[in-house]
Amino acid sequence: MFEAVQTLKAEYAELERQMSDPELHSDQANARRVGKRYAGLAPVVRTYDEWLQTADDIEAAKELAAEDPAFAEEAVKLAHRRDELAEKLQMLLVPRDPSDDKDAILEIKAGEGGDESALFAGDLLKMYLKYAESQNWKTEIIDAADSDLGGYKSITVAVKAKGTPEPGEAPYAKLKFEGGVHRVQRVPVTESQGRIHTSAAGVLVLPEAEDVDVEIDLNDLRIDVFRSSGPGGQSVNTTDSAVRITHLPTGIVVSMQNEKSQLQNREQAMRVLRSRLLAAAQEAADQEASDARRSQIRTVDRSERVRTYNFPENRFSDHRVGYKAHNLDQVLGGDLAPVIQALTEADLTARLEAVDSK
């Protein structure tokens, strides 16, 4: 049982050796890769070692039970603990999303509903910023297009963990199920008759790619510069600081105008482009995989309405897993943990079923 862990233990020991080598840290990108893999394997190795040790403890308790009956009860407790460890280890060994240890790029765009949709996009942004704060993550607004009445036509935010998070605790692992169309039902501030309107905003979550994740040939890029529009200081509409990068092989286009410097906008655009290319490559790999191997949640069409925020009933619903709660005010205040846990458990169940069906 768990023979595969021996290979992982050997890899863990090798990574530990590499991390003690000062030369590793001369290459920060490689050091981060090794550190993340080491942190990812640590729970597996710890659980496996405890599972093995528990077997020895059970045998010892059974031998001592002949002289002291109290050890018989201890043996039963240890056997129960061993079963728990076996179940935990099985879940840790389930194939994981390779991007689960990455930071995230979060994009929110206003959709149906005009100004009300832009205001809702602003509400979603506040919700995610407060959730990120509760997770002790760092956030950085990369690009934003304000709307006339407040809120955002579109906004892009980088979400970063501090240090090396445990498996399943990184920003992308927690936020990846937020992607899709979010619908709001409420009386808009512009509505004088008190009628409830429905509008929507789109959320896209990408794993933030590092240079080592995606190789981009500069010959495949078309880079255009233009003058920024909207808030941004004296340089707006006076200098060609905004940047639009087109990746010719895929047709992916990224525009940035939030920074006053053309160089800064270019760097931010490349940052988002790398993440979109990584996501596109993973999506292509998912398409090639069999249905049994693909997560039932990850493959939900991004155009599907995944959430409803009903203000009159203070109701929050996630349509993918049938999650409902009447605490919309708390959810918009950043209390996303329960629904994220429900989505994560549904995803894990799907992955376990895929493994069992092989």
mmCIF file of C-alpha atoms in Angstrom:
data_model
loop_
_atom_site.group_PDB
_atom_site.id
_atom_site.type_symbol
_atom_site.label_atom_id
_atom_site.label_comp_id
_atom_site.label_asym_id
_atom_site.label_seq_id
_atom_site.Cartn_x
_atom_site.Cartn_y
_atom_site.Cartn_z
ATOM 1 C CA MET A 1 0.000 0.000 0.000
ATOM 2 C CA PHE A 2 1.232 3.513 -0.901
ATOM 3 C CA GLU A 3 4.307 2.137 -2.688
ATOM 4 C CA ALA A 4 4.415 5.305 -4.794
ATOM 5 C CA VAL A 5 5.295 7.338 -1.708
ATOM 6 C CA GLN A 6 8.789 5.829 -1.644
ATOM 7 C CA THR A 7 9.572 7.607 -4.901
ATOM 8 C CA LEU A 8 8.186 10.848 -3.499
ATOM 9 C CA LYS A 9 10.260 10.433 -0.331
ATOM 10 C CA ALA A 10 13.387 10.055 -2.418
ATOM 11 C CA GLU A 11 12.484 13.205 -4.356
ATOM 12 C CA TYR A 12 11.801 15.022 -1.071
ATOM 13 C CA ALA A 13 15.239 14.072 0.268
ATOM 14 C CA GLU A 14 16.890 15.252 -2.943
ATOM 15 C CA LEU A 15 15.032 18.577 -2.796
ATOM 16 C CA GLU A 16 16.125 18.994 0.811
ATOM 17 C CA ARG A 17 19.718 18.451 -0.278
ATOM 18 C CA GLN A 18 19.345 21.027 -3.061
ATOM 19 C CA MET A 19 17.879 23.598 -0.680
ATOM 20 C CA SER A 20 20.912 23.300 1.578
ATOM 21 C CA ASP A 21 23.200 24.073 -1.371
ATOM 22 C CA PRO A 22 24.017 27.823 -1.474
ATOM 23 C CA GLU A 23 24.365 27.712 -5.270
ATOM 24 C CA LEU A 24 20.641 27.028 -5.637
ATOM 25 C CA HIS A 25 19.761 30.465 -4.308
ATOM 26 C CA SER A 26 21.804 32.210 -6.999
ATOM 27 C CA ASP A 27 18.916 31.362 -9.343
ATOM 28 C CA GLN A 28 15.829 32.769 -7.600
ATOM 29 C CA ALA A 29 13.340 31.317 -10.093
ATOM 30 C CA ASN A 30 14.737 27.806 -9.652
ATOM 31 C CA ALA A 31 14.949 28.285 -5.872
ATOM 32 C CA ARG A 32 11.236 29.178 -5.779
ATOM 33 C CA ARG A 33 10.391 26.138 -7.907
ATOM 34 C CA VAL A 34 12.360 23.807 -5.620
ATOM 35 C CA GLY A 35 10.894 25.445 -2.521
ATOM 36 C CA LYS A 36 7.318 25.064 -3.754
ATOM 37 C CA ARG A 37 7.809 21.432 -4.695
ATOM 38 C CA TYR A 38 9.458 20.730 -1.330
ATOM 39 C CA ALA A 39 6.568 22.368 0.535
ATOM 40 C CA GLY A 40 4.091 20.394 -1.580
ATOM 41 C CA LEU A 41 5.691 17.052 -0.761
ATOM 42 C CA ALA A 42 6.153 17.763 2.957
ATOM 43 C CA PRO A 43 2.568 16.855 4.027
ATOM 44 C CA VAL A 44 2.742 13.600 2.050
ATOM 45 C CA VAL A 45 6.035 12.551 3.649
ATOM 46 C CA ARG A 46 4.937 13.563 7.165
ATOM 47 C CA THR A 47 1.627 11.705 6.876
ATOM 48 C CA TYR A 48 3.286 8.612 5.440
ATOM 49 C CA ASP A 49 5.940 8.520 8.174
ATOM 50 C CA GLU A 50 3.258 8.852 10.858
ATOM 51 C CA TRP A 51 1.209 6.102 9.161
ATOM 52 C CA LEU A 52 4.230 3.765 9.267
ATOM 53 C CA GLN A 53 5.050 4.687 12.877
ATOM 54 C CA THR A 54 1.459 4.055 13.949
ATOM 55 C CA ALA A 55 1.726 0.451 12.728
ATOM 56 C CA ASP A 56 4.717 -0.118 15.013
ATOM 57 C CA ASP A 57 2.905 1.573 17.897
ATOM 58 C CA ILE A 58 -0.122 -0.705 17.412
ATOM 59 C CA GLU A 59 2.045 -3.831 17.590
ATOM 60 C CA ALA A 60 3.760 -2.544 20.723
ATOM 61 C CA ALA A 61 0.424 -1.750 22.371
ATOM 62 C CA LYS A 62 -0.921 -5.232 21.582
ATOM 63 C CA GLU A 63 2.124 -6.876 23.176
ATOM 64 C CA LEU A 64 1.807 -4.742 26.301
ATOM 65 C CA ALA A 65 -1.943 -5.439 26.507
ATOM 66 C CA ALA A 66 -1.168 -8.934 27.837
ATOM 67 C CA GLU A 67 0.172 -7.322 31.005
ATOM 68 C CA ASP A 68 -1.969 -4.168 31.139
ATOM 69 C CA PRO A 69 -5.508 -4.141 29.629
ATOM 70 C CA ALA A 70 -5.290 -0.375 29.218
ATOM 71 C CA PHE A 71 -2.978 -0.939 26.264
ATOM 72 C CA ALA A 72 -5.703 -2.872 24.455
ATOM 73 C CA GLU A 73 -7.815 0.281 24.392
ATOM 74 C CA GLU A 74 -4.765 2.242 23.238
ATOM 75 C CA ALA A 75 -4.287 -0.213 20.363
ATOM 76 C CA VAL A 76 -7.873 0.397 19.230
ATOM 77 C CA LYS A 77 -7.324 4.180 19.264
ATOM 78 C CA LEU A 78 -4.118 3.802 17.301
ATOM 79 C CA ALA A 79 -5.837 1.579 14.729
ATOM 80 C CA HIS A 80 -8.493 4.271 14.255
ATOM 81 C CA ARG A 81 -5.772 6.888 13.866
ATOM 82 C CA ARG A 82 -4.007 4.723 11.283
ATOM 83 C CA ASP A 83 -7.218 4.516 9.235
ATOM 84 C CA GLU A 84 -7.545 8.313 9.387
ATOM 85 C CA LEU A 85 -3.959 8.714 8.198
ATOM 86 C CA ALA A 86 -4.517 6.267 5.347
ATOM 87 C CA GLU A 87 -7.554 8.257 4.203
ATOM 88 C CA LYS A 88 -5.642 11.540 4.452
ATOM 89 C CA LEU A 89 -2.704 10.094 2.546
ATOM 90 C CA GLN A 90 -4.995 8.824 -0.196
ATOM 91 C CA MET A 91 -6.392 12.338 -0.657
ATOM 92 C CA LEU A 92 -2.906 13.860 -0.681
ATOM 93 C CA LEU A 93 -1.904 11.454 -3.442
ATOM 94 C CA VAL A 94 -4.853 12.328 -5.682
ATOM 95 C CA PRO A 95 -3.503 14.099 -8.803
ATOM 96 C CA ARG A 96 -3.662 17.835 -8.160
ATOM 97 C CA ASP A 97 -3.992 20.818 -10.436
ATOM 98 C CA PRO A 98 -0.359 21.672 -11.270
ATOM 99 C CA SER A 99 -1.143 25.365 -10.760
ATOM 100 C CA ASP A 100 -2.530 24.992 -7.248
ATOM 101 C CA ASP A 101 0.690 26.268 -5.682
ATOM 102 C CA LYS A 102 0.706 29.481 -7.728
ATOM 103 C CA ASP A 103 -0.346 33.034 -7.050
ATOM 104 C CA ALA A 104 -3.333 34.355 -9.006
ATOM 105 C CA ILE A 105 -4.294 37.037 -11.501
ATOM 106 C CA LEU A 106 -7.915 38.076 -10.954
ATOM 107 C CA GLU A 107 -9.808 39.937 -13.685
ATOM 108 C CA ILE A 108 -13.270 41.415 -13.114
ATOM 109 C CA LYS A 109 -15.248 42.905 -16.023
ATOM 110 C CA ALA A 110 -18.612 44.639 -16.041
ATOM 111 C CA GLY A 111 -21.184 42.860 -18.213
ATOM 112 C CA GLU A 112 -24.914 43.145 -18.717
ATOM 113 C CA GLY A 113 -26.458 46.043 -16.841
ATOM 114 C CA GLY A 114 -24.419 49.117 -17.750
ATOM 115 C CA ASP A 115 -23.489 51.350 -14.803
ATOM 116 C CA GLU A 116 -25.083 48.959 -12.315
ATOM 117 C CA SER A 117 -22.851 46.151 -13.601
ATOM 118 C CA ALA A 118 -19.792 48.354 -13.108
ATOM 119 C CA LEU A 119 -20.878 49.122 -9.545
ATOM 120 C CA PHE A 120 -21.313 45.378 -8.932
ATOM 121 C CA ALA A 121 -17.816 44.753 -10.339
ATOM 122 C CA GLY A 122 -16.585 47.188 -7.699
ATOM 123 C CA ASP A 123 -18.472 45.258 -5.009
ATOM 124 C CA LEU A 124 -16.859 42.016 -6.173
ATOM 125 C CA LEU A 125 -13.443 43.649 -6.049
ATOM 126 C CA LYS A 126 -13.993 44.744 -2.435
ATOM 127 C CA MET A 127 -15.186 41.239 -1.563
ATOM 128 C CA TYR A 128 -12.050 39.610 -2.986
ATOM 129 C CA LEU A 129 -9.733 42.190 -1.427
ATOM 130 C CA LYS A 130 -11.274 41.553 1.999
ATOM 131 C CA TYR A 131 -11.037 37.783 1.517
ATOM 132 C CA ALA A 132 -7.388 38.151 0.486
ATOM 133 C CA GLU A 133 -6.765 40.218 3.609
ATOM 134 C CA SER A 134 -8.303 37.464 5.761
ATOM 135 C CA GLN A 135 -5.863 34.994 4.154
ATOM 136 C CA ASN A 136 -2.903 37.311 4.806
ATOM 137 C CA TRP A 137 -2.275 37.643 1.059
ATOM 138 C CA LYS A 138 -0.857 40.675 -0.710
ATOM 139 C CA THR A 139 -2.853 42.336 -3.498
ATOM 140 C CA GLU A 140 -1.764 44.669 -6.280
ATOM 141 C CA ILE A 141 -4.017 46.424 -8.789
ATOM 142 C CA ILE A 142 -2.377 45.929 -12.172
ATOM 143 C CA ASP A 143 -4.851 47.751 -14.398
ATOM 144 C CA ALA A 144 -8.239 49.429 -13.969
ATOM 145 C CA ALA A 145 -10.839 51.203 -16.079
ATOM 146 C CA ASP A 146 -13.207 53.227 -13.891
ATOM 147 C CA SER A 147 -16.869 53.791 -14.704
ATOM 148 C CA ASP A 148 -18.621 57.170 -14.601
ATOM 149 C CA LEU A 149 -20.791 56.442 -11.523
ATOM 150 C CA GLY A 150 -18.192 54.491 -9.605
ATOM 151 C CA GLY A 151 -17.131 50.883 -9.799
ATOM 152 C CA TYR A 152 -15.137 49.495 -12.698
ATOM 153 C CA LYS A 153 -15.636 48.643 -16.329
ATOM 154 C CA SER A 154 -12.715 46.270 -15.805
ATOM 155 C CA ILE A 155 -10.014 45.722 -13.222
ATOM 156 C CA THR A 156 -7.086 43.320 -12.930
ATOM 157 C CA VAL A 157 -5.549 42.389 -9.573
ATOM 158 C CA ALA A 158 -2.551 40.251 -8.667
ATOM 159 C CA VAL A 159 -3.001 38.158 -5.512
ATOM 160 C CA LYS A 160 0.153 36.844 -3.852
ATOM 161 C CA ALA A 161 0.798 34.608 -0.863
ATOM 162 C CA LYS A 162 3.420 35.536 1.696
ATOM 163 C CA GLY A 163 6.085 32.851 1.917
ATOM 164 C CA THR A 164 5.443 29.306 0.685
ATOM 165 C CA PRO A 165 1.861 28.171 1.399
ATOM 166 C CA GLU A 166 0.804 24.624 2.229
ATOM 167 C CA PRO A 167 -0.783 22.573 -0.595
ATOM 168 C CA GLY A 168 -4.252 23.864 -1.384
ATOM 169 C CA GLU A 169 -3.655 27.149 0.439
ATOM 170 C CA ALA A 170 -2.126 29.234 -2.377
ATOM 171 C CA PRO A 171 -4.213 32.034 -3.950
ATOM 172 C CA TYR A 172 -4.928 30.196 -7.206
ATOM 173 C CA ALA A 173 -6.003 27.007 -5.400
ATOM 174 C CA LYS A 174 -8.501 29.004 -3.342
ATOM 175 C CA LEU A 175 -9.740 31.402 -6.021
ATOM 176 C CA LYS A 176 -9.790 29.290 -9.177
ATOM 177 C CA PHE A 177 -13.457 28.331 -8.748
ATOM 178 C CA GLU A 178 -14.483 32.004 -8.744
ATOM 179 C CA GLY A 179 -14.219 32.166 -12.530
ATOM 180 C CA GLY A 180 -17.480 32.644 -14.398
ATOM 181 C CA VAL A 181 -20.427 35.018 -14.642
ATOM 182 C CA HIS A 182 -21.647 36.455 -11.336
ATOM 183 C CA ARG A 183 -25.234 37.746 -11.338
ATOM 184 C CA VAL A 184 -26.670 40.353 -8.982
ATOM 185 C CA GLN A 185 -30.338 41.059 -8.250
ATOM 186 C CA ARG A 186 -31.019 44.359 -6.485
ATOM 187 C CA VAL A 187 -32.509 47.840 -6.822
ATOM 188 C CA PRO A 188 -29.898 49.957 -8.638
ATOM 189 C CA VAL A 189 -28.952 53.353 -7.221
ATOM 190 C CA THR A 190 -30.155 54.822 -10.525
ATOM 191 C CA GLU A 191 -33.647 53.255 -10.202
ATOM 192 C CA SER A 192 -36.250 55.747 -8.965
ATOM 193 C CA GLN A 193 -39.192 53.315 -8.931
ATOM 194 C CA GLY A 194 -37.600 50.797 -6.578
ATOM 195 C CA ARG A 195 -37.678 47.987 -9.142
ATOM 196 C CA ILE A 196 -35.271 45.069 -8.837
ATOM 197 C CA HIS A 197 -32.865 44.730 -11.759
ATOM 198 C CA THR A 198 -30.585 41.887 -12.755
ATOM 199 C CA SER A 199 -27.073 42.593 -14.006
ATOM 200 C CA ALA A 200 -23.862 40.617 -14.230
ATOM 201 C CA ALA A 201 -20.084 40.825 -14.081
ATOM 202 C CA GLY A 202 -17.517 38.349 -15.330
ATOM 203 C CA VAL A 203 -14.649 37.004 -13.238
ATOM 204 C CA LEU A 204 -11.569 35.339 -14.732
ATOM 205 C CA VAL A 205 -8.933 33.730 -12.496
ATOM 206 C CA LEU A 206 -5.527 32.825 -13.937
ATOM 207 C CA PRO A 207 -2.528 31.194 -12.285
ATOM 208 C CA GLU A 208 0.253 33.769 -12.276
ATOM 209 C CA ALA A 209 2.946 32.396 -14.532
ATOM 210 C CA GLU A 210 6.647 32.775 -13.893
ATOM 211 C CA ASP A 211 9.268 33.121 -16.610
ATOM 212 C CA VAL A 212 10.143 29.426 -16.278
ATOM 213 C CA ASP A 213 6.495 28.407 -16.867
ATOM 214 C CA VAL A 214 5.998 30.006 -20.271
ATOM 215 C CA GLU A 215 8.537 30.682 -22.999
ATOM 216 C CA ILE A 216 7.582 33.603 -25.235
ATOM 217 C CA ASP A 217 9.343 34.321 -28.516
ATOM 218 C CA LEU A 218 9.522 38.092 -28.887
ATOM 219 C CA ASN A 219 9.122 37.618 -32.644
ATOM 220 C CA ASP A 220 5.606 36.336 -31.908
ATOM 221 C CA LEU A 221 4.555 39.646 -30.366
ATOM 222 C CA ARG A 222 3.097 42.780 -31.894
ATOM 223 C CA ILE A 223 3.447 45.703 -29.507
ATOM 224 C CA ASP A 224 1.423 48.876 -30.052
ATOM 225 C CA VAL A 225 1.532 52.023 -27.932
ATOM 226 C CA PHE A 226 -1.205 54.636 -27.578
ATOM 227 C CA ARG A 227 -2.338 57.410 -25.286
ATOM 228 C CA SER A 228 -4.022 56.520 -22.022
ATOM 229 C CA SER A 229 -7.580 57.591 -21.278
ATOM 230 C CA GLY A 230 -9.338 58.178 -17.986
ATOM 231 C CA PRO A 231 -7.851 58.951 -14.542
ATOM 232 C CA GLY A 232 -4.084 58.838 -14.254
ATOM 233 C CA GLY A 233 -2.569 62.279 -13.756
ATOM 234 C CA GLN A 234 -1.035 64.834 -16.037
ATOM 235 C CA SER A 235 0.505 62.303 -18.408
ATOM 236 C CA VAL A 236 -2.916 61.052 -19.517
ATOM 237 C CA ASN A 237 -3.671 61.932 -23.153
ATOM 238 C CA THR A 238 -0.247 63.595 -23.509
ATOM 239 C CA THR A 239 2.151 60.668 -23.899
ATOM 240 C CA ASP A 240 1.976 57.270 -25.597
ATOM 241 C CA SER A 241 2.279 55.358 -22.308
ATOM 242 C CA ALA A 242 -0.443 52.752 -22.813
ATOM 243 C CA VAL A 243 0.616 49.413 -24.304
ATOM 244 C CA ARG A 244 -1.226 46.746 -26.265
ATOM 245 C CA ILE A 245 0.528 43.402 -26.808
ATOM 246 C CA THR A 246 -0.818 40.853 -29.285
ATOM 247 C CA HIS A 247 0.475 37.278 -29.187
ATOM 248 C CA LEU A 248 0.244 36.451 -32.881
ATOM 249 C CA PRO A 249 0.153 32.607 -32.695
ATOM 250 C CA THR A 250 -2.837 32.584 -30.313
ATOM 251 C CA GLY A 251 -4.439 35.954 -30.960
ATOM 252 C CA ILE A 252 -4.413 36.787 -27.253
ATOM 253 C CA VAL A 253 -4.430 40.555 -26.699
ATOM 254 C CA VAL A 254 -3.475 42.325 -23.462
ATOM 255 C CA SER A 255 -3.753 46.083 -22.963
ATOM 256 C CA MET A 256 -2.370 48.081 -20.025
ATOM 257 C CA GLN A 257 -2.642 51.789 -19.290
ATOM 258 C CA ASN A 258 -2.716 52.035 -15.499
ATOM 259 C CA GLU A 259 0.922 53.073 -15.094
ATOM 260 C CA LYS A 260 2.358 56.411 -16.294
ATOM 261 C CA SER A 261 5.428 54.682 -17.715
ATOM 262 C CA GLN A 262 5.279 52.828 -21.026
ATOM 263 C CA LEU A 263 7.900 50.399 -19.702
ATOM 264 C CA GLN A 264 5.845 49.635 -16.587
ATOM 265 C CA ASN A 265 2.708 49.064 -18.646
ATOM 266 C CA ARG A 266 4.659 46.743 -20.927
ATOM 267 C CA GLU A 267 5.963 44.727 -17.962
ATOM 268 C CA GLN A 268 2.464 44.411 -16.504
ATOM 269 C CA ALA A 269 1.036 43.396 -19.886
ATOM 270 C CA MET A 270 3.706 40.692 -20.269
ATOM 271 C CA ARG A 271 2.873 39.483 -16.788
ATOM 272 C CA VAL A 272 -0.799 39.003 -17.685
ATOM 273 C CA LEU A 273 0.068 37.574 -21.112
ATOM 274 C CA ARG A 274 2.241 34.853 -19.538
ATOM 275 C CA SER A 275 -0.618 33.906 -17.213
ATOM 276 C CA ARG A 276 -3.132 33.768 -20.059
ATOM 277 C CA LEU A 277 -0.817 31.609 -22.163
ATOM 278 C CA LEU A 278 -0.267 29.244 -19.224
ATOM 279 C CA ALA A 279 -4.018 28.978 -18.674
ATOM 280 C CA ALA A 280 -4.594 28.367 -22.397
ATOM 281 C CA ALA A 281 -1.979 25.593 -22.430
ATOM 282 C CA GLN A 282 -3.578 23.921 -19.420
ATOM 283 C CA GLU A 283 -7.026 24.209 -20.953
ATOM 284 C CA ALA A 284 -5.751 22.551 -24.130
ATOM 285 C CA ALA A 285 -4.267 19.737 -22.040
ATOM 286 C CA ASP A 286 -7.603 19.302 -20.247
ATOM 287 C CA GLN A 287 -9.387 19.047 -23.593
ATOM 288 C CA GLU A 288 -7.067 16.239 -24.619
ATOM 289 C CA ALA A 289 -7.618 14.365 -21.376
ATOM 290 C CA SER A 290 -10.469 11.900 -20.992
ATOM 291 C CA ASP A 291 -13.702 13.077 -19.366
ATOM 292 C CA ALA A 292 -13.014 10.844 -16.370
ATOM 293 C CA ARG A 293 -9.774 12.635 -15.636
ATOM 294 C CA ARG A 294 -11.136 16.154 -15.862
ATOM 295 C CA SER A 295 -12.563 17.964 -12.873
ATOM 296 C CA GLN A 296 -16.301 18.548 -13.135
ATOM 297 C CA ILE A 297 -15.790 22.055 -11.769
ATOM 298 C CA ARG A 298 -12.690 23.136 -13.666
ATOM 299 C CA THR A 299 -14.332 22.362 -17.007
ATOM 300 C CA VAL A 300 -17.481 24.411 -16.403
ATOM 301 C CA ASP A 301 -17.978 26.819 -19.309
ATOM 302 C CA ARG A 302 -16.750 30.253 -18.266
ATOM 303 C CA SER A 303 -19.884 31.787 -19.768
ATOM 304 C CA GLU A 304 -22.128 29.905 -17.339
ATOM 305 C CA ARG A 305 -23.670 31.879 -14.504
ATOM 306 C CA VAL A 306 -21.978 30.429 -11.470
ATOM 307 C CA ARG A 307 -23.272 32.748 -8.739
ATOM 308 C CA THR A 308 -26.305 34.809 -7.791
ATOM 309 C CA TYR A 309 -26.213 37.626 -5.239
ATOM 310 C CA ASN A 310 -29.820 38.445 -4.267
ATOM 311 C CA PHE A 311 -29.947 41.604 -2.149
ATOM 312 C CA PRO A 312 -33.703 41.688 -1.273
ATOM 313 C CA GLU A 313 -33.444 38.186 0.268
ATOM 314 C CA ASN A 314 -29.866 38.631 1.533
ATOM 315 C CA ARG A 315 -29.256 35.367 -0.356
ATOM 316 C CA PHE A 316 -26.037 34.051 -1.852
ATOM 317 C CA SER A 317 -26.130 31.026 -4.186
ATOM 318 C CA ASP A 318 -23.536 29.005 -6.051
ATOM 319 C CA HIS A 319 -25.301 27.071 -8.792
ATOM 320 C CA ARG A 320 -22.545 24.498 -9.437
ATOM 321 C CA VAL A 321 -22.767 22.757 -6.061
ATOM 322 C CA GLY A 322 -26.202 23.949 -4.908
ATOM 323 C CA TYR A 323 -24.711 26.069 -2.131
ATOM 324 C CA LYS A 324 -27.098 28.610 -0.571
ATOM 325 C CA ALA A 325 -26.780 30.937 2.400
ATOM 326 C CA HIS A 326 -28.701 33.952 3.663
ATOM 327 C CA ASN A 327 -25.673 35.964 4.692
ATOM 328 C CA LEU A 328 -24.969 37.982 1.568
ATOM 329 C CA ASP A 329 -23.815 40.945 3.634
ATOM 330 C CA GLN A 330 -21.118 38.785 5.263
ATOM 331 C CA VAL A 331 -20.090 37.252 1.932
ATOM 332 C CA LEU A 332 -19.586 40.679 0.373
ATOM 333 C CA GLY A 333 -17.533 41.470 3.476
ATOM 334 C CA GLY A 334 -15.078 38.751 2.460
ATOM 335 C CA ASP A 335 -16.567 35.656 4.154
ATOM 336 C CA LEU A 336 -15.997 33.321 1.202
ATOM 337 C CA ALA A 337 -14.451 30.417 3.114
ATOM 338 C CA PRO A 338 -17.625 28.215 3.324
ATOM 339 C CA VAL A 339 -18.451 28.330 -0.397
ATOM 340 C CA ILE A 340 -14.804 27.908 -1.403
ATOM 341 C CA GLN A 341 -14.615 24.864 0.888
ATOM 342 C CA ALA A 342 -17.774 23.412 -0.700
ATOM 343 C CA LEU A 343 -16.354 23.861 -4.203
ATOM 344 C CA THR A 344 -12.976 22.412 -3.186
ATOM 345 C CA GLU A 345 -14.625 19.330 -1.671
ATOM 346 C CA ALA A 346 -16.740 18.816 -4.801
ATOM 347 C CA ASP A 347 -13.591 19.033 -6.913
ATOM 348 C CA LEU A 348 -11.771 16.536 -4.671
ATOM 349 C CA THR A 349 -14.694 14.123 -4.867
ATOM 350 C CA ALA A 350 -14.595 14.320 -8.660
ATOM 351 C CA ARG A 351 -10.840 13.653 -8.674
ATOM 352 C CA LEU A 352 -11.211 10.652 -6.337
ATOM 353 C CA GLU A 353 -13.965 9.240 -8.550
ATOM 354 C CA ALA A 354 -11.714 9.668 -11.577
ATOM 355 C CA VAL A 355 -8.897 7.770 -9.832
ATOM 356 C CA ASP A 356 -11.247 4.975 -8.698
ATOM 357 C CA SER A 357 -12.660 4.581 -12.220
ATOM 358 C CA LYS A 358 -9.233 3.821 -13.720
#
